[in-house]
XYZ file of C-alpha atoms in Angstrom:
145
model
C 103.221 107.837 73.365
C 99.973 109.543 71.904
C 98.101 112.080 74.473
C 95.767 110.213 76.920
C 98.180 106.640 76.177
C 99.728 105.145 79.355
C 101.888 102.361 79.825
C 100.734 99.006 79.975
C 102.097 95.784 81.677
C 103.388 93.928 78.741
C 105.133 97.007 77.781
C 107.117 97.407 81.593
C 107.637 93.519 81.802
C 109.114 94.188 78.509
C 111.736 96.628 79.701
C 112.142 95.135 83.078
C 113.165 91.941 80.909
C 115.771 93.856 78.745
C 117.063 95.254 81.285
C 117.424 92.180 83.212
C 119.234 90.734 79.713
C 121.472 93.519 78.814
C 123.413 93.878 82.440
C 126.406 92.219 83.083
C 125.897 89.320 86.170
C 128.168 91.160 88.483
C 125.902 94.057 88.294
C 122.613 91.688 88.437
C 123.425 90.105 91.919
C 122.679 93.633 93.712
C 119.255 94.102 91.869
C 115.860 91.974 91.664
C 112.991 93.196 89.776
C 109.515 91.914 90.257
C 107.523 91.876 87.068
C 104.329 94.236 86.856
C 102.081 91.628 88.274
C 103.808 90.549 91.767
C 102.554 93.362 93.596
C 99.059 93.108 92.663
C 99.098 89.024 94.135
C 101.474 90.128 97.104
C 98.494 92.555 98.151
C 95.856 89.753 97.829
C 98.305 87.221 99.805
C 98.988 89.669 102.282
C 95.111 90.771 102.830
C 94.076 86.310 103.012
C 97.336 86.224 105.658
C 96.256 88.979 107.524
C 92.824 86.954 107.814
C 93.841 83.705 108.182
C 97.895 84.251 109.627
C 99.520 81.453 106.933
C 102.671 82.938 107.037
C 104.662 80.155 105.406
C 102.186 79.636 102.308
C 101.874 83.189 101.585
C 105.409 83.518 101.592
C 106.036 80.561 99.167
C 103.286 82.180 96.909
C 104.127 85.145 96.689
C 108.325 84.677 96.042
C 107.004 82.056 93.671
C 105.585 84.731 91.341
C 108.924 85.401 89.645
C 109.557 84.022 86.367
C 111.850 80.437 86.674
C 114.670 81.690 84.522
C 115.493 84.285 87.258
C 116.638 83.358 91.199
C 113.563 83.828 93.351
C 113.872 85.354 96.697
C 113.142 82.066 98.863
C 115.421 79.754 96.774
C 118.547 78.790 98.936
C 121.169 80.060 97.120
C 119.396 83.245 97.877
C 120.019 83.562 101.531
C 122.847 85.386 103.026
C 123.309 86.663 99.183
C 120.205 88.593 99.295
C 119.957 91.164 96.259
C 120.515 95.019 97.954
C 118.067 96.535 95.525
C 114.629 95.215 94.546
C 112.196 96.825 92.412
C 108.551 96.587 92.338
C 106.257 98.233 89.272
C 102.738 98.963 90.997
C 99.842 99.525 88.775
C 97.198 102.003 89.597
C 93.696 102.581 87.487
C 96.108 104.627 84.690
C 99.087 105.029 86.186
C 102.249 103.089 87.463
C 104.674 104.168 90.190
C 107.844 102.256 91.631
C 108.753 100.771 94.819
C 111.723 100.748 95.942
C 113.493 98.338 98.939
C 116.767 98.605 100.129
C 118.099 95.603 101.412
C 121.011 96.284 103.576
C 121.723 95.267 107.290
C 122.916 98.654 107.571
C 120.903 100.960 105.337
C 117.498 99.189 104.524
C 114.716 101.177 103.609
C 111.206 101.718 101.419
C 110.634 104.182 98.946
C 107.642 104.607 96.435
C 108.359 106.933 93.284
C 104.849 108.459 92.365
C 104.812 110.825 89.509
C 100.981 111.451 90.291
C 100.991 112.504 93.853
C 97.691 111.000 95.582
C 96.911 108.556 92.771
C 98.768 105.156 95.242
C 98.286 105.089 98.810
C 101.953 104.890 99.837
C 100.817 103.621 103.791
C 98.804 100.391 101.653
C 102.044 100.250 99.471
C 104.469 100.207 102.617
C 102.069 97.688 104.544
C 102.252 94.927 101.461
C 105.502 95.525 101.023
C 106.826 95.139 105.030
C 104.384 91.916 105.563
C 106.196 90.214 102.554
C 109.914 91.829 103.712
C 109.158 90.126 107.021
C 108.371 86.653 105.697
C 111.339 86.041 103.141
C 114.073 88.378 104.422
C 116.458 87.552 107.291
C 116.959 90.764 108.364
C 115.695 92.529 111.710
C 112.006 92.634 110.798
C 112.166 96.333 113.562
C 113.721 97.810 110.235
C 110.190 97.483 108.910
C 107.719 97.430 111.303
């Protein structure tokens, strides 16, 4: 990458796609990836729920945003077979970072990778994040709050 370049989202969706491709399916069940644009609608579902408290259409929106070719979190099959890992790309002015939830009854928890300390809020991050946790996941929402 030339000095002053930075990653763009047809470049991650790119790799997040590959990567998705190129594992075998018994490794694929434990790990969901969101593509670069999820988190960016999850924040602006999240901020019109917070205002107007439609839980159930946010949460259909916003587990909708995955591509049909891959399982999506609210689909049936889905439940009780939850993925344990799921990653989210977040995209900042110039700069990306990764969230990272851990979905396990026994070890869940959020992380957010930020090469560029200060550049993402992580509190906003973790707020988006444990609204949307709390709507599709059957788990004890007290993990998140």
């Amino acid at each position: 990458m030339y000095k002053g370049r930075y990653l763009r989202g047809d470049v991650i969706n790119m790799y997040i796609n590959e990567t998705f491709l190129k594992k075998p399916c018994e490794q694929l069940h434990n790990m969901f990836y969101v593509n670069t644009f999820w988190f960016t609608k999850a924040n602006e579902l999240v901020a019109r729920y917070d205002r107007t408290n439609h839980a159930e259409e946010a949460m259909i929106k916003i587990t909708r945003l995955r591509r049909s070719k891959y399982p999506k979190l609210h689909d049936e099959d889905m439940q009780g077979n939850l993925p344990a890992w799921i990653f989210v790309p977040i995209h900042g002015k110039n700069h990306w970072s990764l969230a990272i939830i851990r979905l396990h009854n026994d070890d869940a928890w959020l992380a957010h990778l930020d090469s560029s300390r200060g550049t993402h809020d992580p509190e906003a991050i973790f707020h988006v994040l444990k609204q949307v946790l709390c709507l599709i996941v059957p788990i004890d929402s007290a993990l998140w709050l």
